[in-house]
Short mmCIF file of C-alpha atoms (C1' of nucleotides) in Angstrom, two decimals:
data_model
loop_
_atom_site.label_atom_id
_atom_site.label_comp_id
_atom_site.label_asym_id
_atom_site.label_seq_id
_atom_site.Cartn_x
_atom_site.Cartn_y
_atom_site.Cartn_z
CA MET M 48 -22.49 -37.58 -14.86
CA ASN M 49 -21.28 -38.04 -18.41
CA SER M 50 -19.70 -41.46 -18.75
CA PRO M 51 -18.68 -41.94 -22.34
CA THR M 52 -19.13 -45.52 -23.43
CA MET M 53 -16.21 -47.87 -24.05
CA ARG M 54 -15.45 -48.66 -27.65
CA SER M 55 -14.88 -52.21 -28.77
CA SER M 56 -13.99 -51.73 -32.44
CA THR M 57 -10.28 -51.41 -31.54
CA LYS M 58 -9.24 -54.17 -29.20
CA PRO M 59 -8.30 -52.51 -25.89
CA THR M 60 -5.08 -54.36 -25.04
CA GLY M 61 -2.73 -52.90 -22.45
CA LEU M 62 -2.93 -49.12 -22.38
CA ASP M 63 -4.82 -48.75 -25.58
CA CYS M 64 -8.23 -48.10 -24.14
CA ARG M 65 -10.26 -45.75 -26.21
CA LEU M 66 -13.34 -43.67 -25.68
CA ALA M 67 -15.65 -42.60 -28.43
CA VAL M 68 -16.81 -39.11 -27.61
CA LEU M 69 -18.57 -36.64 -29.82
CA GLY M 70 -17.36 -38.55 -32.85
CA SER M 71 -13.66 -38.33 -32.04
CA ASP M 72 -11.48 -41.13 -30.90
CA VAL M 73 -9.56 -40.64 -27.68
CA ARG M 74 -6.70 -42.87 -26.63
CA LEU M 75 -6.82 -43.17 -22.86
CA THR M 76 -3.52 -43.99 -21.25
CA PRO M 77 -3.56 -44.82 -17.52
CA HIS M 78 -2.64 -41.26 -16.55
CA ARG M 79 -5.26 -39.74 -18.80
CA ARG M 80 -7.85 -42.07 -17.37
CA GLU M 81 -6.85 -41.22 -13.80
CA VAL M 82 -7.03 -37.50 -14.52
CA PHE M 83 -10.40 -38.01 -16.14
CA ASP M 84 -11.66 -40.16 -13.24
CA VAL M 85 -10.54 -37.60 -10.67
CA LEU M 86 -12.40 -34.93 -12.54
CA ALA M 87 -15.50 -37.03 -13.13
CA SER M 88 -15.79 -37.59 -9.39
CA SER M 89 -15.18 -33.95 -8.46
CA THR M 90 -17.78 -31.22 -8.40
CA ASP M 91 -15.55 -28.45 -7.14
CA HIS M 92 -13.85 -27.43 -10.39
CA PRO M 93 -10.28 -28.27 -9.38
CA THR M 94 -7.19 -26.56 -10.73
CA ALA M 95 -4.28 -28.46 -12.30
CA TYR M 96 -2.55 -28.44 -8.91
CA ASP M 97 -5.64 -29.82 -7.16
CA ILE M 98 -5.82 -32.57 -9.75
CA LEU M 99 -2.12 -33.35 -9.35
CA ASP M 100 -2.67 -33.79 -5.61
CA ARG M 101 -5.64 -36.10 -6.08
CA VAL M 102 -4.07 -38.21 -8.81
CA LYS M 103 -0.90 -38.59 -6.72
CA SER M 104 -2.72 -40.82 -4.25
CA ARG M 105 -2.90 -43.43 -7.03
CA SER M 106 0.15 -42.49 -9.11
CA PRO M 107 2.68 -40.92 -6.75
CA HIS M 108 5.18 -40.29 -9.55
CA ILE M 109 2.97 -38.33 -11.92
CA SER M 110 4.31 -34.88 -12.75
CA LEU M 111 2.59 -31.53 -13.13
CA ALA M 112 3.64 -31.47 -16.78
CA THR M 113 1.81 -34.74 -17.37
CA VAL M 114 -1.29 -33.45 -15.63
CA TYR M 115 -1.22 -30.41 -17.90
CA ASN M 116 -0.67 -32.62 -20.94
CA CYS M 117 -3.55 -34.89 -19.97
CA LEU M 118 -5.87 -31.97 -19.29
CA GLU M 119 -4.93 -30.41 -22.63
CA HIS M 120 -5.54 -33.69 -24.43
CA LEU M 121 -8.85 -34.36 -22.71
CA THR M 122 -9.98 -30.77 -23.34
CA THR M 123 -9.15 -30.71 -27.05
CA HIS M 124 -10.93 -34.04 -27.48
CA GLY M 125 -14.03 -32.76 -25.77
CA LEU M 126 -14.00 -35.07 -22.74
CA ILE M 127 -13.70 -32.24 -20.25
CA LYS M 128 -14.07 -28.47 -20.17
CA GLN M 129 -11.63 -25.80 -19.14
CA VAL M 130 -13.17 -23.10 -16.95
CA HIS M 131 -11.89 -19.55 -16.66
CA LEU M 132 -12.74 -17.10 -13.91
CA ASP M 133 -11.15 -13.74 -14.55
CA ARG M 134 -7.42 -14.36 -14.84
CA GLY M 135 -7.29 -16.96 -12.09
CA GLN M 136 -5.78 -20.39 -12.46
CA SER M 137 -7.63 -22.51 -15.01
CA ARG M 138 -10.12 -24.92 -13.53
CA TYR M 139 -11.56 -28.02 -15.11
CA CYS M 140 -14.87 -29.82 -15.09
CA ALA M 141 -16.31 -33.01 -16.51
CA ASN M 142 -19.85 -31.69 -16.83
CA LEU M 143 -20.34 -31.60 -20.57
CA HIS M 144 -23.88 -30.31 -20.47
CA GLU M 145 -24.34 -26.73 -21.62
CA HIS M 146 -23.90 -24.75 -18.45
CA ILE M 147 -22.41 -21.65 -16.88
CA HIS M 148 -20.50 -21.01 -13.67
CA PHE M 149 -21.47 -19.15 -10.57
CA HIS M 150 -18.56 -17.96 -8.48
CA CYS M 151 -19.10 -16.96 -4.86
CA GLU M 152 -16.75 -14.09 -4.11
CA THR M 153 -17.07 -14.74 -0.37
CA CYS M 154 -16.27 -18.44 0.00
CA GLY M 155 -14.73 -18.92 -3.44
CA LYS M 156 -16.82 -21.89 -4.43
CA VAL M 157 -17.80 -22.42 -8.05
CA ILE M 158 -21.06 -24.09 -8.95
CA ASP M 159 -22.67 -25.07 -12.23
CA ALA M 160 -25.94 -23.54 -13.34
CA HIS M 161 -27.85 -24.93 -16.25
CA PRO M 162 -29.78 -22.73 -18.66
CA ALA M 163 -33.51 -22.85 -19.15
CA ALA M 164 -34.53 -25.00 -22.12
CA ASP M 165 -35.46 -22.03 -24.27
CA PHE M 166 -32.22 -20.15 -23.72
CA ASP M 167 -30.80 -18.79 -26.98
CA PRO M 168 -27.85 -16.41 -26.84
CA ALA M 169 -28.46 -14.90 -30.28
CA LYS M 170 -31.87 -13.82 -29.03
CA PHE M 171 -30.50 -11.70 -26.20
CA TRP M 172 -27.46 -10.16 -27.69
CA ASN M 173 -27.93 -8.76 -31.16
CA PHE M 174 -25.04 -10.10 -33.16
CA PRO M 175 -24.70 -8.97 -36.77
CA LYS M 176 -26.22 -11.30 -39.38
CA GLY M 177 -23.76 -14.02 -40.31
CA THR M 178 -22.07 -14.24 -36.94
CA LYS M 179 -21.37 -17.84 -35.99
CA VAL M 180 -21.26 -18.82 -32.34
CA THR M 181 -19.11 -21.80 -31.43
CA ARG M 182 -18.61 -21.42 -27.71
CA MET M 183 -19.91 -19.40 -24.78
CA GLU M 184 -18.12 -18.78 -21.54
CA ILE M 185 -20.38 -17.27 -18.95
CA ALA M 186 -19.30 -16.52 -15.40
CA ILE M 187 -21.61 -14.96 -12.84
CA HIS M 188 -19.99 -13.53 -9.74
CA GLY M 189 -21.73 -12.77 -6.49
CA THR M 190 -22.61 -14.28 -3.13
CA CYS M 191 -23.93 -17.82 -2.81
CA GLU M 192 -27.02 -18.59 -0.76
CA THR M 193 -24.99 -20.02 2.13
CA CYS M 194 -22.81 -16.94 2.46
CA THR M 195 -25.82 -14.65 2.01
CA ALA M 196 -27.62 -16.50 4.84
CA LYS M 197 -24.60 -16.10 7.14
CA HIS M 198 -25.06 -12.38 6.62
CA MET N 259 -19.19 7.23 -25.29
CA ASN N 260 -19.37 7.66 -21.55
CA SER N 261 -17.77 10.95 -20.63
CA PRO N 262 -18.18 11.46 -16.92
CA THR N 263 -18.77 15.08 -16.10
CA MET N 264 -16.15 17.27 -14.51
CA ARG N 265 -16.69 18.13 -10.89
CA SER N 266 -16.31 21.66 -9.67
CA SER N 267 -16.80 21.25 -5.92
CA THR N 268 -13.07 20.70 -5.41
CA LYS N 269 -11.11 23.31 -7.26
CA PRO N 270 -9.15 21.51 -9.97
CA THR N 271 -5.74 23.16 -9.64
CA GLY N 272 -2.77 21.53 -11.28
CA LEU N 273 -3.15 17.76 -11.34
CA ASP N 274 -6.06 17.58 -9.02
CA CYS N 275 -8.78 17.04 -11.56
CA ARG N 276 -11.56 14.84 -10.35
CA LEU N 277 -14.34 12.89 -11.95
CA ALA N 278 -17.55 12.01 -10.21
CA VAL N 279 -18.52 8.53 -11.35
CA LEU N 280 -21.12 6.26 -9.88
CA GLY N 281 -20.94 8.20 -6.65
CA SER N 282 -17.23 7.76 -6.09
CA ASP N 283 -14.62 10.41 -6.35
CA VAL N 284 -11.70 9.74 -8.64
CA ARG N 285 -8.55 11.79 -8.61
CA LEU N 286 -7.28 12.02 -12.17
CA THR N 287 -3.57 12.62 -12.51
CA PRO N 288 -2.25 13.36 -16.00
CA HIS N 289 -1.23 9.74 -16.56
CA ARG N 290 -4.56 8.43 -15.40
CA ARG N 291 -6.34 10.84 -17.67
CA GLU N 292 -4.17 9.88 -20.63
CA VAL N 293 -4.82 6.19 -20.04
CA PHE N 294 -8.51 6.91 -19.73
CA ASP N 295 -8.52 9.05 -22.88
CA VAL N 296 -6.71 6.41 -24.89
CA LEU N 297 -9.26 3.87 -23.79
CA ALA N 298 -12.25 6.14 -24.35
CA SER N 299 -11.16 6.67 -27.94
CA SER N 300 -10.46 2.98 -28.60
CA THR N 301 -13.02 0.41 -29.59
CA ASP N 302 -10.64 -2.51 -29.97
CA HIS N 303 -10.25 -3.56 -26.34
CA PRO N 304 -6.53 -2.92 -26.02
CA THR N 305 -4.22 -4.76 -23.63
CA ALA N 306 -1.97 -3.00 -21.11
CA TYR N 307 0.86 -3.16 -23.66
CA ASP N 308 -1.32 -1.67 -26.40
CA ILE N 309 -2.26 1.14 -24.05
CA LEU N 310 1.37 1.71 -23.09
CA ASP N 311 2.22 2.09 -26.79
CA ARG N 312 -0.58 4.55 -27.40
CA VAL N 313 0.04 6.66 -24.29
CA LYS N 314 3.75 6.81 -25.12
CA SER N 315 3.06 9.08 -28.07
CA ARG N 316 2.05 11.75 -25.56
CA SER N 317 4.09 10.69 -22.51
CA PRO N 318 7.21 8.96 -23.82
CA HIS N 319 8.50 8.24 -20.31
CA ILE N 320 5.47 6.46 -18.90
CA SER N 321 6.25 2.97 -17.64
CA LEU N 322 4.32 -0.27 -17.89
CA ALA N 323 3.99 -0.30 -14.10
CA THR N 324 2.25 3.05 -14.22
CA VAL N 325 -0.09 1.88 -16.94
CA TYR N 326 -0.99 -1.11 -14.79
CA ASN N 327 -1.44 1.15 -11.76
CA CYS N 328 -3.67 3.52 -13.70
CA LEU N 329 -5.74 0.70 -15.15
CA GLU N 330 -6.15 -0.82 -11.71
CA HIS N 331 -7.17 2.52 -10.24
CA LEU N 332 -9.62 3.31 -13.03
CA THR N 333 -11.08 -0.19 -12.84
CA THR N 334 -11.63 -0.22 -9.09
CA HIS N 335 -13.27 3.20 -9.33
CA GLY N 336 -15.62 2.05 -12.03
CA LEU N 337 -14.38 4.28 -14.84
CA ILE N 338 -13.38 1.40 -17.07
CA LYS N 339 -13.88 -2.33 -17.28
CA GLN N 340 -11.40 -5.14 -17.40
CA VAL N 341 -12.20 -7.80 -19.99
CA HIS N 342 -11.09 -11.42 -19.83
CA LEU N 343 -11.05 -13.84 -22.71
CA ASP N 344 -9.97 -17.29 -21.61
CA ARG N 345 -6.57 -16.87 -20.01
CA GLY N 346 -5.32 -14.30 -22.48
CA GLN N 347 -3.86 -10.97 -21.54
CA SER N 348 -6.38 -8.70 -19.82
CA ARG N 349 -8.04 -6.20 -22.09
CA TYR N 350 -9.77 -2.99 -21.11
CA CYS N 351 -12.75 -1.03 -22.31
CA ALA N 352 -14.43 2.24 -21.48
CA ASN N 353 -17.92 1.12 -22.44
CA LEU N 354 -19.73 1.11 -19.12
CA HIS N 355 -23.07 0.00 -20.45
CA GLU N 356 -24.08 -3.52 -19.54
CA HIS N 357 -22.66 -5.58 -22.36
CA ILE N 358 -20.87 -8.75 -23.32
CA HIS N 359 -18.00 -9.55 -25.64
CA PHE N 360 -17.92 -11.39 -28.91
CA HIS N 361 -14.53 -12.75 -29.85
CA CYS N 362 -13.82 -13.76 -33.45
CA GLU N 363 -11.53 -16.77 -33.35
CA THR N 364 -10.49 -16.15 -36.96
CA CYS N 365 -9.40 -12.50 -37.00
CA GLY N 366 -9.12 -12.06 -33.23
CA LYS N 367 -11.28 -8.98 -33.01
CA VAL N 368 -13.42 -8.35 -29.96
CA ILE N 369 -16.71 -6.50 -30.24
CA ASP N 370 -19.30 -5.40 -27.73
CA ALA N 371 -22.82 -6.74 -27.86
CA HIS N 372 -25.58 -5.23 -25.80
CA PRO N 373 -28.34 -7.27 -24.23
CA ALA N 374 -32.01 -6.96 -25.08
CA ALA N 375 -33.90 -4.73 -22.67
CA ASP N 376 -35.67 -7.65 -21.01
CA PHE N 377 -32.55 -9.69 -20.36
CA ASP N 378 -32.46 -11.08 -16.83
CA PRO N 379 -29.77 -13.61 -15.95
CA ALA N 380 -31.61 -15.06 -12.96
CA LYS N 381 -34.43 -15.97 -15.32
CA PHE N 382 -32.28 -18.20 -17.49
CA TRP N 383 -30.02 -19.89 -15.02
CA ASN N 384 -31.76 -21.22 -11.97
CA PHE N 385 -29.68 -20.02 -9.08
CA PRO N 386 -30.67 -21.14 -5.58
CA LYS N 387 -32.87 -18.72 -3.64
CA GLY N 388 -30.77 -16.11 -1.88
CA THR N 389 -27.99 -16.02 -4.44
CA LYS N 390 -26.83 -12.46 -5.07
CA VAL N 391 -25.39 -11.52 -8.45
CA THR N 392 -22.91 -8.66 -8.50
CA ARG N 393 -21.16 -9.10 -11.81
CA MET N 394 -21.44 -11.05 -15.04
CA GLU N 395 -18.67 -11.80 -17.45
CA ILE N 396 -19.94 -13.23 -20.69
CA ALA N 397 -17.74 -14.08 -23.65
CA ILE N 398 -19.08 -15.53 -26.86
CA HIS N 399 -16.56 -17.08 -29.21
CA GLY N 400 -17.09 -17.78 -32.87
CA THR N 401 -16.65 -16.28 -36.32
CA CYS N 402 -17.59 -12.69 -37.05
CA GLU N 403 -19.72 -11.76 -40.02
CA THR N 404 -16.74 -10.48 -42.03
CA CYS N 405 -14.76 -13.68 -41.60
CA THR N 406 -17.84 -15.78 -42.24
CA ALA N 407 -18.46 -13.89 -45.50
CA LYS N 408 -14.85 -14.48 -46.61
CA HIS N 409 -15.67 -18.17 -46.34
"C1'" DA L 82 9.30 26.31 2.94
"C1'" DT L 83 7.83 21.83 5.07
"C1'" DT L 84 5.64 17.82 5.39
"C1'" DA L 85 2.52 13.98 4.59
"C1'" DG L 86 0.50 11.27 1.42
"C1'" DA L 87 0.12 9.71 -3.22
"C1'" DA L 88 1.92 8.76 -7.76
"C1'" DT L 89 5.51 7.12 -10.49
"C1'" DT L 90 9.36 4.49 -11.64
"C1'" DA L 91 12.73 0.56 -12.82
"C1'" DG L 92 13.56 -3.59 -11.96
"C1'" DA L 93 12.93 -7.82 -9.28
"C1'" DA L 94 9.76 -11.41 -8.01
"C1'" DT L 95 5.88 -14.33 -8.64
"C1'" DG L 96 3.07 -17.81 -10.46
"C1'" DA L 97 0.63 -20.26 -14.01
"C1'" DT L 98 1.58 -22.32 -18.03
"C1'" DT L 99 4.26 -23.95 -21.96
"C1'" DC L 100 8.37 -25.59 -23.98
"C1'" DT L 101 12.52 -28.61 -24.47
"C1'" DA L 102 15.09 -32.44 -24.71
"C1'" DA L 103 15.65 -36.82 -22.98
"C1'" DT L 104 13.72 -41.20 -21.72
"C1'" DC L 105 10.27 -44.74 -21.76
"C1'" DA L 106 6.27 -47.56 -23.37
"C1'" DT L 107 3.30 -49.37 -26.78
"C1'" DA L 108 1.53 -51.12 -31.01
"C1'" DG L 109 2.28 -52.50 -35.31
"C1'" DT L 110 5.55 -54.76 -38.60
"C1'" DG L 111 8.67 -58.08 -40.44
"C1'" DC O 209 9.89 -62.66 -31.07
"C1'" DA O 210 13.08 -58.48 -32.06
"C1'" DC O 211 12.57 -53.67 -34.30
"C1'" DT O 212 10.91 -49.43 -35.10
"C1'" DA O 213 8.00 -45.46 -35.27
"C1'" DT O 214 5.01 -42.99 -32.65
"C1'" DG O 215 3.37 -41.06 -28.85
"C1'" DA O 216 3.48 -40.50 -23.55
"C1'" DT O 217 5.95 -39.03 -19.72
"C1'" DT O 218 9.26 -36.55 -17.22
"C1'" DA O 219 12.20 -32.81 -14.86
"C1'" DG O 220 13.50 -28.73 -15.32
"C1'" DA O 221 14.09 -24.50 -17.97
"C1'" DA O 222 11.79 -20.75 -20.22
"C1'" DT O 223 8.08 -17.60 -20.98
"C1'" DC O 224 4.85 -14.16 -20.14
"C1'" DA O 225 1.52 -11.32 -17.80
"C1'" DT O 226 1.16 -9.34 -13.69
"C1'" DT O 227 2.31 -7.80 -9.04
"C1'" DC O 228 5.51 -6.31 -5.70
"C1'" DT O 229 9.37 -3.49 -3.73
"C1'" DA O 230 11.89 0.20 -2.61
"C1'" DA O 231 13.37 4.48 -4.05
"C1'" DT O 232 12.14 8.86 -5.96
"C1'" DT O 233 9.16 12.58 -7.30
"C1'" DC O 234 5.10 15.26 -7.14
"C1'" DT O 235 1.17 17.69 -5.01
"C1'" DA O 236 -1.70 19.78 -1.70
"C1'" DA O 237 -2.29 21.30 2.58
"C1'" DT O 238 -0.02 23.20 6.61
#
DNA sequence: ATTAGAATTAGAATGATTCTAATCATAGTG
DNA sequence: CACTATGATTAGAATCATTCTAATTCTAAT
């Protein structure tokens, strides 16, 4: 679990709690924190609607627009990752380690898979000299071990 | 270029031209063939709208719905591939070789990259025993060599 | 010729996401 | 402590790609 550490340089009075992550400075309002907390305690890659449902148990008045705003904010500041599977609804995850997603086409579940230590994309796909890689999005589709076992 | 070979077992009278691809039997109507031809002669991963524009020069009355139908048909029969980049519009390509996509975030271009001969996904991401992989969708985002050179 | 089964069509419907405009809250300033 | 600028939040409208619907047309096999 990636729990960014609390910053003390700016006094955190009222809503102005901040997290220092990857060098950037993120202002965490109560809603943003709730959205982040929901995600940090989820391993199922929820959609914006899923997150809305879960956050509602603490903040019944939160709106879908706010959830989208929070997710956008958290994503652009590197606190969470947006996950895409084909053209389905965006999903989100708080696992910031380099990883890919396995999608079971039978039960629909999405699980993280972490690369071997020596994994280097440029080594396996010959990009022209000078190509700069900033981001990889890798989705593997198939049947998970549980569904395979069920035959 | 992958040009599936014409089949002669069923006499191809009128519209009933067929292509034998990967063991399945695909009926190619004129629209389907035009969509396929447009795609086979494109290397820029056009969207459904791009394809509509290009096919219109030959069939001015073709509709977007038909383009979508044709693309769907060709995709499910394995003649073309649907490409997803984040949640953007679906793109299509006729390159059936195992490959991934590089997306330049500066100029927007999408290029194919082919894996090294010894590439094996299961080797780099530790999936649980029994996991079956049927499909991989890999997108690498960054800056292409042209845009990098332009500084 | 007739018929059954597809293909094609225009336009409506859907569904995820983004935008808009208004309201509210906070932090910093005098 | 008021005041103000900035940003957060909201409901609902708008957008956009895609899918669906229902009607029409085409084709291939009787």
